[in-house]
């Protein structure tokens, strides 16, 4: 976890467009947590999804969604996406837009089968551009007694299918958690079976995957933080290329570097179509004794080769963590957002952003995404690029009204 930083840098308010706005709704005293967001190219709008506790006392947490215009206005009302058992727990969603079929796939951790001797499964639901549910919830994991966490999803335009990845406990404790994947058709059918993505040590945990699709080669890059060298180096960020058919291309490869005894965790990844390369970002502890945790990045070729070396993204002595990243074709730039502690003593943890050029260099300085009314902790940012403009939508978990409304999901547009 992040620790409070000793010192604060001056805020640089640039990049934001308009005011931040509340996305989540529901009961006056329940929490809206862990948002994710995808941009809908056909209708020039976003879908924001989150873990919602408005019915927690009767049915546990649910996954809810809200459509948002490119201008940051809500379209219709919040709607429930997950179903299942009356007393359930649905958590930690992810979402991808399918431009060919004009629908989203939302995935999450789901506890409906706990009574059958299982822990959390990964479930999914197709959602139309108007917010209508298409078909029923889809069970994506399928092994008895396994526990599955932290799903991520990417859509493959060439094959019109999805790849869902997660960290999976089916071989725990003999080899720790692994990263698994499952291909899902545009109609919600499972294509083949679950397959293991990560390798390495028999006892090292592989956790918190992210995934992006590469149209140049019609393949995916899956990244995660990996414990195979934990005894000597703690967690590293590793990657694996995966074909459209679910075959592993080459072996696992290390993305992060740095100190031999510091963690590299919570990676995120985006594909750059113009330069045909990925940007992987993560929370890095190599200099944590000097200035707290940092954000680092690494460019990776379509073939899985490092381009240059790891580089530092943040610009302060405060702790930075929980990164998210999106690439925008408008200016061939990335936006990286994160949880930032530079003003933690006065304002709590906040969401900051940094625009990067295609080569990873900073464009301007880091800037605060949250507005002046945010005077409590903000966590778990997510970001999607609007491919029709140079804007992004950043969403996060916000504590400004926690005493009266619980944690809310807020959003703000950012110009890149």
mmCIF file of C-alpha atoms in Angstrom, residues 25-409:
data_model
loop_
_atom_site.group_PDB
_atom_site.id
_atom_site.type_symbol
_atom_site.label_atom_id
_atom_site.label_comp_id
_atom_site.label_asym_id
_atom_site.label_seq_id
_atom_site.Cartn_x
_atom_site.Cartn_y
_atom_site.Cartn_z
ATOM 1 C CA UNK A 25 -25.765 7.149 -7.680
ATOM 2 C CA UNK A 26 -27.990 5.039 -5.484
ATOM 3 C CA UNK A 27 -28.520 5.031 -1.749
ATOM 4 C CA UNK A 28 -27.419 8.044 0.260
ATOM 5 C CA UNK A 29 -25.024 6.088 2.465
ATOM 6 C CA UNK A 30 -23.495 3.300 0.366
ATOM 7 C CA UNK A 31 -20.252 3.033 -1.575
ATOM 8 C CA UNK A 32 -19.537 3.102 -5.307
ATOM 9 C CA UNK A 33 -16.078 1.621 -5.842
ATOM 10 C CA UNK A 34 -13.419 0.559 -8.387
ATOM 11 C CA UNK A 35 -14.685 2.133 -11.618
ATOM 12 C CA UNK A 36 -13.705 1.192 -15.163
ATOM 13 C CA UNK A 37 -14.516 3.001 -18.420
ATOM 14 C CA UNK A 38 -14.653 2.336 -22.174
ATOM 15 C CA UNK A 39 -15.301 4.680 -25.102
ATOM 16 C CA UNK A 40 -18.007 3.848 -27.668
ATOM 17 C CA UNK A 41 -16.762 5.021 -31.062
ATOM 18 C CA UNK A 42 -20.087 4.560 -32.868
ATOM 19 C CA UNK A 43 -22.107 6.796 -30.535
ATOM 20 C CA UNK A 44 -19.278 9.025 -29.245
ATOM 21 C CA UNK A 45 -20.044 8.205 -25.610
ATOM 22 C CA UNK A 46 -18.577 6.262 -22.694
ATOM 23 C CA UNK A 47 -19.752 3.475 -20.450
ATOM 24 C CA UNK A 48 -18.579 3.741 -16.833
ATOM 25 C CA UNK A 49 -19.001 0.639 -14.651
ATOM 26 C CA UNK A 50 -18.329 0.132 -10.947
ATOM 27 C CA UNK A 51 -18.908 -1.968 -7.843
ATOM 28 C CA UNK A 52 -22.085 -0.630 -6.195
ATOM 29 C CA UNK A 53 -23.343 -1.319 -2.666
ATOM 30 C CA UNK A 54 -26.773 0.326 -2.771
ATOM 31 C CA UNK A 55 -28.413 -3.060 -2.163
ATOM 32 C CA UNK A 56 -25.628 -4.496 -0.006
ATOM 33 C CA UNK A 57 -27.876 -5.230 2.961
ATOM 34 C CA UNK A 58 -30.195 -7.460 0.898
ATOM 35 C CA UNK A 59 -28.081 -8.840 -1.974
ATOM 36 C CA UNK A 60 -24.440 -7.777 -1.525
ATOM 37 C CA UNK A 61 -22.485 -5.632 -3.964
ATOM 38 C CA UNK A 62 -23.588 -5.398 -7.613
ATOM 39 C CA UNK A 63 -22.006 -4.122 -10.803
ATOM 40 C CA UNK A 64 -23.698 -0.984 -12.116
ATOM 41 C CA UNK A 65 -23.190 1.147 -15.205
ATOM 42 C CA UNK A 66 -23.797 4.673 -16.446
ATOM 43 C CA UNK A 67 -23.590 5.984 -19.994
ATOM 44 C CA UNK A 68 -21.823 9.352 -20.304
ATOM 45 C CA UNK A 69 -21.673 11.673 -23.321
ATOM 46 C CA UNK A 70 -18.409 12.910 -24.800
ATOM 47 C CA UNK A 71 -19.202 16.231 -23.090
ATOM 48 C CA UNK A 72 -19.454 14.573 -19.669
ATOM 49 C CA UNK A 73 -23.254 14.494 -19.274
ATOM 50 C CA UNK A 74 -25.085 11.392 -18.009
ATOM 51 C CA UNK A 75 -27.306 9.533 -20.484
ATOM 52 C CA UNK A 76 -30.247 7.979 -18.696
ATOM 53 C CA UNK A 77 -29.937 6.544 -15.204
ATOM 54 C CA UNK A 78 -27.562 4.131 -13.478
ATOM 55 C CA UNK A 79 -28.435 0.525 -14.368
ATOM 56 C CA UNK A 80 -27.602 -2.829 -12.845
ATOM 57 C CA UNK A 81 -25.430 -5.185 -14.887
ATOM 58 C CA UNK A 82 -24.724 -8.191 -12.656
ATOM 59 C CA UNK A 83 -27.266 -10.698 -11.378
ATOM 60 C CA UNK A 84 -27.233 -14.097 -9.777
ATOM 61 C CA UNK A 85 -27.773 -15.053 -6.158
ATOM 62 C CA UNK A 86 -29.868 -12.793 -3.941
ATOM 63 C CA UNK A 87 -26.977 -12.594 -1.466
ATOM 64 C CA UNK A 88 -23.915 -12.140 -3.584
ATOM 65 C CA UNK A 89 -20.794 -10.060 -3.989
ATOM 66 C CA UNK A 90 -19.895 -8.714 -7.416
ATOM 67 C CA UNK A 91 -16.656 -6.732 -7.466
ATOM 68 C CA UNK A 92 -13.874 -5.111 -9.459
ATOM 69 C CA UNK A 93 -15.333 -4.727 -12.988
ATOM 70 C CA UNK A 94 -13.592 -4.147 -16.308
ATOM 71 C CA UNK A 95 -15.164 -3.197 -19.658
ATOM 72 C CA UNK A 96 -14.377 -3.211 -23.391
ATOM 73 C CA UNK A 97 -16.295 -1.775 -26.372
ATOM 74 C CA UNK A 98 -16.929 -3.901 -29.486
ATOM 75 C CA UNK A 99 -17.187 -1.584 -32.484
ATOM 76 C CA UNK A 100 -18.212 -4.344 -34.926
ATOM 77 C CA UNK A 101 -21.152 -5.679 -32.900
ATOM 78 C CA UNK A 102 -21.832 -2.286 -31.262
ATOM 79 C CA UNK A 103 -21.895 -3.584 -27.710
ATOM 80 C CA UNK A 104 -19.775 -3.745 -24.561
ATOM 81 C CA UNK A 105 -18.508 -6.701 -22.592
ATOM 82 C CA UNK A 106 -18.369 -6.062 -18.834
ATOM 83 C CA UNK A 107 -16.518 -8.594 -16.641
ATOM 84 C CA UNK A 108 -16.211 -8.836 -12.845
ATOM 85 C CA UNK A 109 -15.470 -11.020 -9.797
ATOM 86 C CA UNK A 110 -18.645 -12.886 -8.768
ATOM 87 C CA UNK A 111 -19.369 -14.910 -5.604
ATOM 88 C CA UNK A 112 -22.680 -16.542 -6.590
ATOM 89 C CA UNK A 113 -21.190 -20.060 -6.567
ATOM 90 C CA UNK A 114 -19.557 -19.853 -3.147
ATOM 91 C CA UNK A 115 -22.032 -22.326 -1.676
ATOM 92 C CA UNK A 116 -20.928 -24.903 -4.256
ATOM 93 C CA UNK A 117 -17.423 -24.967 -2.788
ATOM 94 C CA UNK A 118 -15.994 -22.209 -4.959
ATOM 95 C CA UNK A 119 -14.683 -18.766 -4.236
ATOM 96 C CA UNK A 120 -14.986 -15.915 -6.702
ATOM 97 C CA UNK A 121 -15.601 -16.680 -10.387
ATOM 98 C CA UNK A 122 -15.187 -14.309 -13.311
ATOM 99 C CA UNK A 123 -18.519 -13.487 -14.950
ATOM 100 C CA UNK A 124 -19.401 -11.283 -17.901
ATOM 101 C CA UNK A 125 -22.379 -9.489 -19.419
ATOM 102 C CA UNK A 126 -22.903 -8.035 -22.888
ATOM 103 C CA UNK A 127 -24.413 -4.538 -22.827
ATOM 104 C CA UNK A 128 -25.900 -2.637 -25.753
ATOM 105 C CA UNK A 129 -25.007 0.992 -26.556
ATOM 106 C CA UNK A 130 -28.308 2.092 -24.979
ATOM 107 C CA UNK A 131 -27.521 0.278 -21.724
ATOM 108 C CA UNK A 132 -29.768 -2.724 -22.414
ATOM 109 C CA UNK A 133 -28.476 -6.087 -21.226
ATOM 110 C CA UNK A 134 -27.938 -8.536 -24.098
ATOM 111 C CA UNK A 135 -28.485 -12.119 -23.043
ATOM 112 C CA UNK A 136 -27.660 -13.235 -19.511
ATOM 113 C CA UNK A 137 -24.587 -13.191 -17.279
ATOM 114 C CA UNK A 138 -21.816 -15.465 -18.647
ATOM 115 C CA UNK A 139 -19.598 -17.586 -16.435
ATOM 116 C CA UNK A 140 -16.050 -17.279 -17.812
ATOM 117 C CA UNK A 141 -14.064 -19.334 -15.291
ATOM 118 C CA UNK A 142 -14.963 -22.971 -14.835
ATOM 119 C CA UNK A 143 -12.810 -24.891 -12.377
ATOM 120 C CA UNK A 144 -14.262 -26.263 -9.147
ATOM 121 C CA UNK A 145 -12.824 -24.808 -5.938
ATOM 122 C CA UNK A 146 -10.710 -22.212 -7.751
ATOM 123 C CA UNK A 147 -10.799 -18.558 -6.782
ATOM 124 C CA UNK A 148 -10.398 -15.964 -9.532
ATOM 125 C CA UNK A 149 -9.709 -12.254 -9.106
ATOM 126 C CA UNK A 150 -8.901 -8.991 -10.889
ATOM 127 C CA UNK A 151 -10.304 -9.475 -14.418
ATOM 128 C CA UNK A 152 -9.253 -7.401 -17.415
ATOM 129 C CA UNK A 153 -10.646 -7.528 -20.952
ATOM 130 C CA UNK A 154 -9.683 -6.459 -24.485
ATOM 131 C CA UNK A 155 -11.650 -6.654 -27.730
ATOM 132 C CA UNK A 156 -10.067 -8.024 -30.928
ATOM 133 C CA UNK A 157 -11.493 -6.245 -33.975
ATOM 134 C CA UNK A 158 -9.979 -8.600 -36.565
ATOM 135 C CA UNK A 159 -11.481 -11.740 -35.013
ATOM 136 C CA UNK A 160 -14.437 -9.964 -33.372
ATOM 137 C CA UNK A 161 -13.834 -11.652 -30.042
ATOM 138 C CA UNK A 162 -12.561 -10.777 -26.567
ATOM 139 C CA UNK A 163 -9.728 -11.949 -24.384
ATOM 140 C CA UNK A 164 -10.504 -11.934 -20.651
ATOM 141 C CA UNK A 165 -7.591 -12.427 -18.220
ATOM 142 C CA UNK A 166 -7.457 -12.728 -14.412
ATOM 143 C CA UNK A 167 -5.335 -14.101 -11.598
ATOM 144 C CA UNK A 168 -6.384 -17.616 -10.719
ATOM 145 C CA UNK A 169 -5.981 -19.820 -7.656
ATOM 146 C CA UNK A 170 -6.657 -23.264 -9.156
ATOM 147 C CA UNK A 171 -3.069 -24.373 -8.438
ATOM 148 C CA UNK A 172 -2.776 -22.604 -5.083
ATOM 149 C CA UNK A 173 -0.896 -23.202 -2.800
ATOM 150 C CA UNK A 174 1.426 -25.586 -4.686
ATOM 151 C CA UNK A 175 2.442 -22.895 -7.191
ATOM 152 C CA UNK A 176 0.758 -19.689 -6.089
ATOM 153 C CA UNK A 177 -1.673 -17.677 -8.199
ATOM 154 C CA UNK A 178 -1.311 -17.791 -11.986
ATOM 155 C CA UNK A 179 -2.559 -15.568 -14.785
ATOM 156 C CA UNK A 180 -5.223 -17.306 -16.885
ATOM 157 C CA UNK A 181 -7.123 -16.280 -19.986
ATOM 158 C CA UNK A 182 -10.324 -17.126 -21.832
ATOM 159 C CA UNK A 183 -11.414 -16.127 -25.327
ATOM 160 C CA UNK A 184 -15.055 -15.067 -25.610
ATOM 161 C CA UNK A 185 -16.993 -14.638 -28.855
ATOM 162 C CA UNK A 186 -18.912 -11.486 -29.713
ATOM 163 C CA UNK A 187 -22.086 -13.437 -28.901
ATOM 164 C CA UNK A 188 -20.812 -14.315 -25.420
ATOM 165 C CA UNK A 189 -19.775 -17.943 -26.093
ATOM 166 C CA UNK A 190 -16.564 -19.338 -24.631
ATOM 167 C CA UNK A 191 -14.008 -20.167 -27.332
ATOM 168 C CA UNK A 192 -11.920 -23.107 -26.154
ATOM 169 C CA UNK A 193 -11.103 -23.455 -22.482
ATOM 170 C CA UNK A 194 -9.337 -21.428 -19.822
ATOM 171 C CA UNK A 195 -5.573 -21.365 -20.516
ATOM 172 C CA UNK A 196 -2.589 -20.429 -18.423
ATOM 173 C CA UNK A 197 -0.684 -17.313 -19.499
ATOM 174 C CA UNK A 198 2.009 -16.978 -16.823
ATOM 175 C CA UNK A 199 4.805 -19.395 -15.967
ATOM 176 C CA UNK A 200 7.932 -19.315 -13.857
ATOM 177 C CA UNK A 201 8.393 -20.381 -10.262
ATOM 178 C CA UNK A 202 6.168 -23.117 -8.905
ATOM 179 C CA UNK A 203 5.365 -21.033 -5.842
ATOM 180 C CA UNK A 204 5.471 -17.440 -7.053
ATOM 181 C CA UNK A 205 2.235 -15.460 -7.201
ATOM 182 C CA UNK A 206 1.310 -13.830 -10.541
ATOM 183 C CA UNK A 207 -1.237 -11.076 -9.896
ATOM 184 C CA UNK A 208 -3.246 -8.134 -11.278
ATOM 185 C CA UNK A 209 -3.112 -8.616 -15.064
ATOM 186 C CA UNK A 210 -3.834 -6.060 -17.771
ATOM 187 C CA UNK A 211 -4.329 -6.745 -21.482
ATOM 188 C CA UNK A 212 -4.266 -4.875 -24.798
ATOM 189 C CA UNK A 213 -4.888 -6.027 -28.372
ATOM 190 C CA UNK A 214 -2.456 -5.328 -31.221
ATOM 191 C CA UNK A 215 -4.195 -5.070 -34.640
ATOM 192 C CA UNK A 216 -0.903 -4.967 -36.542
ATOM 193 C CA UNK A 217 -0.146 -8.600 -35.630
ATOM 194 C CA UNK A 218 -3.618 -9.656 -34.444
ATOM 195 C CA UNK A 219 -2.315 -10.639 -31.019
ATOM 196 C CA UNK A 220 -2.519 -9.516 -27.395
ATOM 197 C CA UNK A 221 -0.032 -8.428 -24.779
ATOM 198 C CA UNK A 222 -0.874 -9.529 -21.239
ATOM 199 C CA UNK A 223 1.124 -7.956 -18.386
ATOM 200 C CA UNK A 224 1.069 -8.666 -14.632
ATOM 201 C CA UNK A 225 3.179 -8.435 -11.505
ATOM 202 C CA UNK A 226 5.101 -11.634 -11.033
ATOM 203 C CA UNK A 227 6.599 -13.285 -7.956
ATOM 204 C CA UNK A 228 8.959 -15.822 -9.570
ATOM 205 C CA UNK A 229 11.995 -13.901 -8.240
ATOM 206 C CA UNK A 230 10.342 -12.696 -5.043
ATOM 207 C CA UNK A 231 13.031 -14.076 -2.724
ATOM 208 C CA UNK A 232 15.792 -12.077 -4.423
ATOM 209 C CA UNK A 233 14.022 -9.191 -6.162
ATOM 210 C CA UNK A 234 10.411 -9.152 -4.930
ATOM 211 C CA UNK A 235 7.720 -8.535 -7.611
ATOM 212 C CA UNK A 236 8.583 -7.725 -11.237
ATOM 213 C CA UNK A 237 6.330 -6.771 -14.148
ATOM 214 C CA UNK A 238 6.249 -9.524 -16.775
ATOM 215 C CA UNK A 239 4.545 -9.811 -20.156
ATOM 216 C CA UNK A 240 3.335 -12.513 -22.515
ATOM 217 C CA UNK A 241 2.210 -12.249 -26.128
ATOM 218 C CA UNK A 242 -0.911 -14.273 -26.925
ATOM 219 C CA UNK A 243 -2.232 -15.074 -30.394
ATOM 220 C CA UNK A 244 -5.825 -14.474 -31.466
ATOM 221 C CA UNK A 245 -6.319 -18.247 -31.095
ATOM 222 C CA UNK A 246 -5.112 -18.209 -27.491
ATOM 223 C CA UNK A 247 -1.626 -19.639 -28.142
ATOM 224 C CA UNK A 248 1.377 -18.288 -26.225
ATOM 225 C CA UNK A 249 3.885 -16.586 -28.536
ATOM 226 C CA UNK A 250 7.381 -16.963 -27.157
ATOM 227 C CA UNK A 251 7.884 -17.048 -23.409
ATOM 228 C CA UNK A 252 7.126 -14.757 -20.512
ATOM 229 C CA UNK A 253 9.490 -11.758 -20.524
ATOM 230 C CA UNK A 254 10.434 -9.237 -17.882
ATOM 231 C CA UNK A 255 9.294 -5.664 -18.535
ATOM 232 C CA UNK A 256 10.423 -3.834 -15.399
ATOM 233 C CA UNK A 257 13.904 -3.338 -13.987
ATOM 234 C CA UNK A 258 15.318 -1.357 -11.108
ATOM 235 C CA UNK A 259 16.529 -2.357 -7.693
ATOM 236 C CA UNK A 260 16.995 -6.017 -6.861
ATOM 237 C CA UNK A 261 14.907 -5.756 -3.690
ATOM 238 C CA UNK A 262 12.013 -3.479 -4.598
ATOM 239 C CA UNK A 263 8.511 -4.215 -5.938
ATOM 240 C CA UNK A 264 7.184 -3.404 -9.419
ATOM 241 C CA UNK A 265 3.402 -3.837 -9.206
ATOM 242 C CA UNK A 266 -0.053 -3.037 -10.624
ATOM 243 C CA UNK A 267 0.813 -2.708 -14.330
ATOM 244 C CA UNK A 268 -1.398 -1.183 -17.016
ATOM 245 C CA UNK A 269 -0.892 -1.313 -20.790
ATOM 246 C CA UNK A 270 -2.000 0.557 -23.917
ATOM 247 C CA UNK A 271 -1.381 -0.108 -27.628
ATOM 248 C CA UNK A 272 -0.162 2.714 -29.900
ATOM 249 C CA UNK A 273 -1.495 2.033 -33.390
ATOM 250 C CA UNK A 274 0.584 4.719 -35.138
ATOM 251 C CA UNK A 275 3.940 3.584 -33.778
ATOM 252 C CA UNK A 276 2.914 -0.082 -33.494
ATOM 253 C CA UNK A 277 4.146 -0.455 -29.937
ATOM 254 C CA UNK A 278 2.812 -0.808 -26.397
ATOM 255 C CA UNK A 279 3.330 1.359 -23.362
ATOM 256 C CA UNK A 280 3.401 -0.547 -20.072
ATOM 257 C CA UNK A 281 3.234 1.506 -16.842
ATOM 258 C CA UNK A 282 3.462 0.382 -13.224
ATOM 259 C CA UNK A 283 3.975 1.385 -9.589
ATOM 260 C CA UNK A 284 7.703 1.122 -8.839
ATOM 261 C CA UNK A 285 9.427 1.001 -5.451
ATOM 262 C CA UNK A 286 13.073 1.275 -6.589
ATOM 263 C CA UNK A 287 13.545 4.700 -4.956
ATOM 264 C CA UNK A 288 10.841 4.484 -2.286
ATOM 265 C CA UNK A 289 13.292 5.277 0.513
ATOM 266 C CA UNK A 290 14.201 8.555 -1.226
ATOM 267 C CA UNK A 291 10.953 9.942 -2.606
ATOM 268 C CA UNK A 292 8.214 7.358 -2.134
ATOM 269 C CA UNK A 293 6.812 5.097 -4.826
ATOM 270 C CA UNK A 294 7.124 6.239 -8.437
ATOM 271 C CA UNK A 295 5.413 5.515 -11.719
ATOM 272 C CA UNK A 296 7.618 4.004 -14.385
ATOM 273 C CA UNK A 297 7.001 3.072 -17.997
ATOM 274 C CA UNK A 298 8.495 0.880 -20.695
ATOM 275 C CA UNK A 299 7.809 0.905 -24.415
ATOM 276 C CA UNK A 300 7.516 -2.581 -25.904
ATOM 277 C CA UNK A 301 7.493 -3.485 -29.593
ATOM 278 C CA UNK A 302 4.703 -5.461 -31.236
ATOM 279 C CA UNK A 303 7.028 -8.467 -31.057
ATOM 280 C CA UNK A 304 7.616 -8.144 -27.318
ATOM 281 C CA UNK A 305 11.035 -6.429 -27.409
ATOM 282 C CA UNK A 306 11.868 -3.569 -25.023
ATOM 283 C CA UNK A 307 12.310 -0.225 -26.822
ATOM 284 C CA UNK A 308 14.786 1.828 -24.824
ATOM 285 C CA UNK A 309 14.824 1.432 -21.056
ATOM 286 C CA UNK A 310 12.444 1.943 -18.130
ATOM 287 C CA UNK A 311 11.663 5.624 -17.597
ATOM 288 C CA UNK A 312 10.124 7.611 -14.775
ATOM 289 C CA UNK A 313 6.720 9.205 -15.432
ATOM 290 C CA UNK A 314 5.889 11.159 -12.256
ATOM 291 C CA UNK A 315 7.670 14.328 -11.206
ATOM 292 C CA UNK A 316 7.349 14.677 -7.431
ATOM 293 C CA UNK A 317 8.815 13.339 -4.205
ATOM 294 C CA UNK A 318 5.377 12.070 -3.164
ATOM 295 C CA UNK A 319 4.047 8.536 -3.452
ATOM 296 C CA UNK A 320 2.442 7.637 -6.791
ATOM 297 C CA UNK A 321 0.550 4.406 -7.470
ATOM 298 C CA UNK A 322 -2.432 2.566 -9.005
ATOM 299 C CA UNK A 323 -1.708 3.749 -12.575
ATOM 300 C CA UNK A 324 -3.969 3.595 -15.623
ATOM 301 C CA UNK A 325 -3.065 4.522 -19.211
ATOM 302 C CA UNK A 326 -4.788 5.217 -22.539
ATOM 303 C CA UNK A 327 -3.447 6.137 -25.978
ATOM 304 C CA UNK A 328 -5.122 8.783 -28.150
ATOM 305 C CA UNK A 329 -4.671 8.788 -31.958
ATOM 306 C CA UNK A 330 -5.533 12.498 -32.225
ATOM 307 C CA UNK A 331 -2.051 13.682 -31.190
ATOM 308 C CA UNK A 332 -0.346 10.301 -30.874
ATOM 309 C CA UNK A 333 -0.040 10.724 -27.118
ATOM 310 C CA UNK A 334 -0.769 8.818 -23.924
ATOM 311 C CA UNK A 335 -2.460 9.932 -20.742
ATOM 312 C CA UNK A 336 -1.244 8.228 -17.576
ATOM 313 C CA UNK A 337 -3.290 8.786 -14.405
ATOM 314 C CA UNK A 338 -2.558 7.671 -10.856
ATOM 315 C CA UNK A 339 -3.183 8.094 -7.109
ATOM 316 C CA UNK A 340 -0.862 10.850 -5.848
ATOM 317 C CA UNK A 341 0.211 11.822 -2.317
ATOM 318 C CA UNK A 342 1.852 15.206 -2.845
ATOM 319 C CA UNK A 343 -0.907 17.024 -0.928
ATOM 320 C CA UNK A 344 -2.045 14.125 1.227
ATOM 321 C CA UNK A 345 -1.737 16.011 4.524
ATOM 322 C CA UNK A 346 -3.994 18.837 3.348
ATOM 323 C CA UNK A 347 -6.358 17.160 0.867
ATOM 324 C CA UNK A 348 -5.965 13.405 1.097
ATOM 325 C CA UNK A 349 -4.895 11.173 -1.804
ATOM 326 C CA UNK A 350 -5.713 12.690 -5.206
ATOM 327 C CA UNK A 351 -5.803 11.719 -8.880
ATOM 328 C CA UNK A 352 -3.038 13.215 -11.017
ATOM 329 C CA UNK A 353 -2.239 12.892 -14.690
ATOM 330 C CA UNK A 354 0.667 13.207 -17.094
ATOM 331 C CA UNK A 355 0.551 13.412 -20.883
ATOM 332 C CA UNK A 356 3.338 11.515 -22.653
ATOM 333 C CA UNK A 357 4.546 11.707 -26.231
ATOM 334 C CA UNK A 358 4.799 8.507 -28.268
ATOM 335 C CA UNK A 359 8.465 8.131 -27.278
ATOM 336 C CA UNK A 360 7.592 8.339 -23.575
ATOM 337 C CA UNK A 361 8.790 11.901 -22.956
ATOM 338 C CA UNK A 362 6.614 14.166 -20.793
ATOM 339 C CA UNK A 363 4.407 16.748 -22.496
ATOM 340 C CA UNK A 364 4.185 19.505 -19.884
ATOM 341 C CA UNK A 365 4.098 18.635 -16.207
ATOM 342 C CA UNK A 366 1.924 16.493 -13.997
ATOM 343 C CA UNK A 367 -1.490 18.007 -13.228
ATOM 344 C CA UNK A 368 -4.276 17.434 -10.763
ATOM 345 C CA UNK A 369 -7.357 15.822 -12.324
ATOM 346 C CA UNK A 370 -9.758 16.164 -9.405
ATOM 347 C CA UNK A 371 -11.492 19.487 -8.795
ATOM 348 C CA UNK A 372 -11.277 21.887 -5.823
ATOM 349 C CA UNK A 373 -14.247 20.276 -4.047
ATOM 350 C CA UNK A 374 -12.332 17.008 -3.694
ATOM 351 C CA UNK A 375 -11.027 17.299 -0.143
ATOM 352 C CA UNK A 376 -10.876 13.605 0.761
ATOM 353 C CA UNK A 377 -9.189 10.509 -0.615
ATOM 354 C CA UNK A 378 -9.587 9.609 -4.289
ATOM 355 C CA UNK A 379 -8.568 6.128 -5.447
ATOM 356 C CA UNK A 380 -8.560 3.603 -8.294
ATOM 357 C CA UNK A 381 -8.511 5.821 -11.409
ATOM 358 C CA UNK A 382 -9.392 4.523 -14.864
ATOM 359 C CA UNK A 383 -9.096 6.289 -18.220
ATOM 360 C CA UNK A 384 -10.398 5.941 -21.775
ATOM 361 C CA UNK A 385 -9.420 7.982 -24.825
ATOM 362 C CA UNK A 386 -12.068 9.527 -27.065
ATOM 363 C CA UNK A 387 -10.829 8.552 -30.516
ATOM 364 C CA UNK A 388 -12.925 11.287 -32.153
ATOM 365 C CA UNK A 389 -11.112 14.095 -30.315
ATOM 366 C CA UNK A 390 -7.976 14.674 -28.275
ATOM 367 C CA UNK A 391 -9.883 14.227 -25.009
ATOM 368 C CA UNK A 392 -9.965 11.462 -22.410
ATOM 369 C CA UNK A 393 -12.434 10.600 -19.673
ATOM 370 C CA UNK A 394 -10.870 9.865 -16.291
ATOM 371 C CA UNK A 395 -13.023 8.245 -13.584
ATOM 372 C CA UNK A 396 -12.175 7.424 -9.987
ATOM 373 C CA UNK A 397 -13.458 6.432 -6.548
ATOM 374 C CA UNK A 398 -14.067 9.643 -4.566
ATOM 375 C CA UNK A 399 -14.499 10.244 -0.828
ATOM 376 C CA UNK A 400 -15.666 13.871 -0.775
ATOM 377 C CA UNK A 401 -19.189 12.931 0.359
ATOM 378 C CA UNK A 402 -18.314 9.795 2.280
ATOM 379 C CA UNK A 403 -20.093 10.946 5.434
ATOM 380 C CA UNK A 404 -23.439 11.398 3.663
ATOM 381 C CA UNK A 405 -23.251 9.432 0.395
ATOM 382 C CA UNK A 406 -20.447 6.952 0.915
ATOM 383 C CA UNK A 407 -17.680 6.791 -1.675
ATOM 384 C CA UNK A 408 -18.865 7.926 -5.102
ATOM 385 C CA UNK A 409 -17.600 7.480 -8.644
#
